[in-house]
Amino acid sequence: MLKEIYKIKDKVPVYMHAMGKIDERMYVVKCGKEMIIVDPNICEPLLEKIDEWSISDITILLTHEHYDHITGVKWLLKHANGSVICSSGCKRILDHPLVSVQDYYDVLIPPEEKDYYENHHLLDAEGYVFDVDDTFESRLSFIWAGMEVECIAAPGHSIGGAVYIINGKYVFTGDNLVNGSKVITRFPGGNRKDYIRFTKPVLQMLREDSIIFPGHGEMAELEKLLQYII
């Protein structure tokens, strides 16, 4: 189910769809005929809304390259036009889908859910490629629906991690900050030293009133999630 969970500036809705027991969260931000989608997963109601709202401009933001956060990209691009933005580190891994897909499949996908992925043909690692339209080495900013979107590279949990900040306050952290557990850096490509050096300062410098939309777990105010930063 795609459900509305928040309104930016009391008028721009944010929708969320959680995938399976691993609770990977896709976020959809809509303003007029424009839409930002963070970490797409497969969600049929999203396609219905894109059609219902006559969406003409879709920007896809990837917080990192781990399989559970990119499962819906090819599916979405097959049904709707959109541009993809990610860090340059993320792009380097995505260029080798046998790494970004297959290597994480057994780690991230519970056995009882593997039929779902197989039925949606999501395990074709050699064929799980898609175009990335823009990348950033450290930072990138652009204006979307009259609001600034900041894209900041955030390695540590993964090589290609990123944090996205809308209007200086609304932060999509992926697995760089989740609700309910400490950030994990032990997966392939993770690096605790990189997280502490590069990503932790980004999170600690966020505005105190920031609203966090994490890759797993419920959205929350920043102060409630600081305990999960390593």
PDB file of N, CA and C in Angstrom, residues 2 18 20 35 67-68 74 78 81 86 88 92 99 101 108-109 115 140-141 162 168 176 185 188 190 217 221 227:
ATOM      1  N   LEU A   2       0.520   2.205  -0.802  1.00  0.00           N
ATOM      2  CA  LEU A   2       1.198   3.494  -0.835  1.00  0.00           C
ATOM      3  C   LEU A   2       0.401   4.449   0.039  1.00  0.00           C
ATOM      4  N   ALA A  18       6.478   0.287   2.145  1.00  0.00           N
ATOM      5  CA  ALA A  18       7.468  -0.593   2.764  1.00  0.00           C
ATOM      6  C   ALA A  18       7.429  -1.959   2.093  1.00  0.00           C
ATOM      7  N   GLY A  20       8.160  -5.862   2.169  1.00  0.00           N
ATOM      8  CA  GLY A  20       8.452  -7.119   2.840  1.00  0.00           C
ATOM      9  C   GLY A  20       8.927  -7.005   4.274  1.00  0.00           C
ATOM     10  N   MET A  35       7.364  14.624  -9.448  1.00  0.00           N
ATOM     11  CA  MET A  35       7.459  13.593  -8.421  1.00  0.00           C
ATOM     12  C   MET A  35       8.922  13.225  -8.202  1.00  0.00           C
ATOM     13  N   TYR A  67      20.831  -4.118  -2.992  1.00  0.00           N
ATOM     14  CA  TYR A  67      19.761  -4.659  -3.822  1.00  0.00           C
ATOM     15  C   TYR A  67      18.366  -4.280  -3.342  1.00  0.00           C
ATOM     16  N   ASP A  68      18.162  -4.288  -2.030  1.00  0.00           N
ATOM     17  CA  ASP A  68      16.813  -4.010  -1.548  1.00  0.00           C
ATOM     18  C   ASP A  68      16.384  -2.569  -1.803  1.00  0.00           C
ATOM     19  N   LYS A  74      14.232  -0.760 -12.384  1.00  0.00           N
ATOM     20  CA  LYS A  74      13.954  -1.237 -13.747  1.00  0.00           C
ATOM     21  C   LYS A  74      12.456  -1.349 -13.991  1.00  0.00           C
ATOM     22  N   LYS A  78      10.355   0.890 -16.745  1.00  0.00           N
ATOM     23  CA  LYS A  78       9.642   0.167 -17.805  1.00  0.00           C
ATOM     24  C   LYS A  78       8.243   0.737 -18.010  1.00  0.00           C
ATOM     25  N   ASN A  81       8.414   7.248 -17.494  1.00  0.00           N
ATOM     26  CA  ASN A  81       9.652   7.957 -17.803  1.00  0.00           C
ATOM     27  C   ASN A  81      10.197   8.622 -16.550  1.00  0.00           C
ATOM     28  N   CYS A  86      22.286   9.352  -8.622  1.00  0.00           N
ATOM     29  CA  CYS A  86      22.935   8.657  -7.517  1.00  0.00           C
ATOM     30  C   CYS A  86      24.364   9.154  -7.403  1.00  0.00           C
ATOM     31  N   SER A  88      28.458   8.958  -7.526  1.00  0.00           N
ATOM     32  CA  SER A  88      29.342   8.311  -8.496  1.00  0.00           C
ATOM     33  C   SER A  88      29.803   6.948  -7.978  1.00  0.00           C
ATOM     34  N   ARG A  92      29.308   3.334  -9.958  1.00  0.00           N
ATOM     35  CA  ARG A  92      30.388   2.391 -10.250  1.00  0.00           C
ATOM     36  C   ARG A  92      29.985   0.964  -9.902  1.00  0.00           C
ATOM     37  N   VAL A  99      27.588  -7.686  -8.802  1.00  0.00           N
ATOM     38  CA  VAL A  99      27.967  -7.266  -7.450  1.00  0.00           C
ATOM     39  C   VAL A  99      26.777  -6.643  -6.739  1.00  0.00           C
ATOM     40  N   VAL A 101      23.591  -6.772  -7.268  1.00  0.00           N
ATOM     41  CA  VAL A 101      22.379  -7.584  -7.140  1.00  0.00           C
ATOM     42  C   VAL A 101      22.664  -8.925  -6.489  1.00  0.00           C
ATOM     43  N   LEU A 108      20.342 -10.181   2.039  1.00  0.00           N
ATOM     44  CA  LEU A 108      19.286  -9.228   2.330  1.00  0.00           C
ATOM     45  C   LEU A 108      17.868  -9.766   2.201  1.00  0.00           C
ATOM     46  N   ILE A 109      17.675 -10.811   1.408  1.00  0.00           N
ATOM     47  CA  ILE A 109      16.322 -11.271   1.137  1.00  0.00           C
ATOM     48  C   ILE A 109      16.004 -12.508   1.975  1.00  0.00           C
ATOM     49  N   ASP A 115      10.554 -16.310  -3.425  1.00  0.00           N
ATOM     50  CA  ASP A 115       9.624 -16.577  -4.526  1.00  0.00           C
ATOM     51  C   ASP A 115       9.106 -15.281  -5.133  1.00  0.00           C
ATOM     52  N   LEU A 140      25.786  17.713  -4.888  1.00  0.00           N
ATOM     53  CA  LEU A 140      25.042  18.224  -6.029  1.00  0.00           C
ATOM     54  C   LEU A 140      23.787  18.872  -5.477  1.00  0.00           C
ATOM     55  N   SER A 141      23.356  19.958  -6.059  1.00  0.00           N
ATOM     56  CA  SER A 141      22.097  20.565  -5.645  1.00  0.00           C
ATOM     57  C   SER A 141      21.314  20.987  -6.877  1.00  0.00           C
ATOM     58  N   ALA A 162      24.372   7.840  -0.063  1.00  0.00           N
ATOM     59  CA  ALA A 162      24.050   9.252  -0.245  1.00  0.00           C
ATOM     60  C   ALA A 162      22.920   9.645   0.684  1.00  0.00           C
ATOM     61  N   GLY A 168      16.379  21.952   3.092  1.00  0.00           N
ATOM     62  CA  GLY A 168      17.214  22.103   4.273  1.00  0.00           C
ATOM     63  C   GLY A 168      16.762  21.354   5.504  1.00  0.00           C
ATOM     64  N   ASN A 176      22.022   5.010   5.915  1.00  0.00           N
ATOM     65  CA  ASN A 176      23.016   5.784   6.647  1.00  0.00           C
ATOM     66  C   ASN A 176      22.505   6.196   8.023  1.00  0.00           C
ATOM     67  N   THR A 185      27.921  -1.389   9.031  1.00  0.00           N
ATOM     68  CA  THR A 185      29.014  -1.169   8.083  1.00  0.00           C
ATOM     69  C   THR A 185      29.741  -2.471   7.732  1.00  0.00           C
ATOM     70  N   PRO A 188      29.533  -6.205   2.485  1.00  0.00           N
ATOM     71  CA  PRO A 188      30.567  -5.937   1.475  1.00  0.00           C
ATOM     72  C   PRO A 188      30.481  -4.494   0.977  1.00  0.00           C
ATOM     73  N   GLY A 190      31.081  -1.943   2.856  1.00  0.00           N
ATOM     74  CA  GLY A 190      30.936  -1.080   4.021  1.00  0.00           C
ATOM     75  C   GLY A 190      32.296  -0.745   4.626  1.00  0.00           C
ATOM     76  N   GLY A 217      12.379   1.467   8.946  1.00  0.00           N
ATOM     77  CA  GLY A 217      11.798   2.007  10.174  1.00  0.00           C
ATOM     78  C   GLY A 217      11.039   3.298   9.941  1.00  0.00           C
ATOM     79  N   GLU A 221      11.757  12.614  14.080  1.00  0.00           N
ATOM     80  CA  GLU A 221      12.586  13.799  14.220  1.00  0.00           C
ATOM     81  C   GLU A 221      14.025  13.363  14.470  1.00  0.00           C
ATOM     82  N   GLN A 227      20.674   8.333  18.431  1.00  0.00           N
ATOM     83  CA  GLN A 227      21.233   7.190  19.176  1.00  0.00           C
ATOM     84  C   GLN A 227      21.689   6.060  18.258  1.00  0.00           C
TER      85      GLN A 227
END
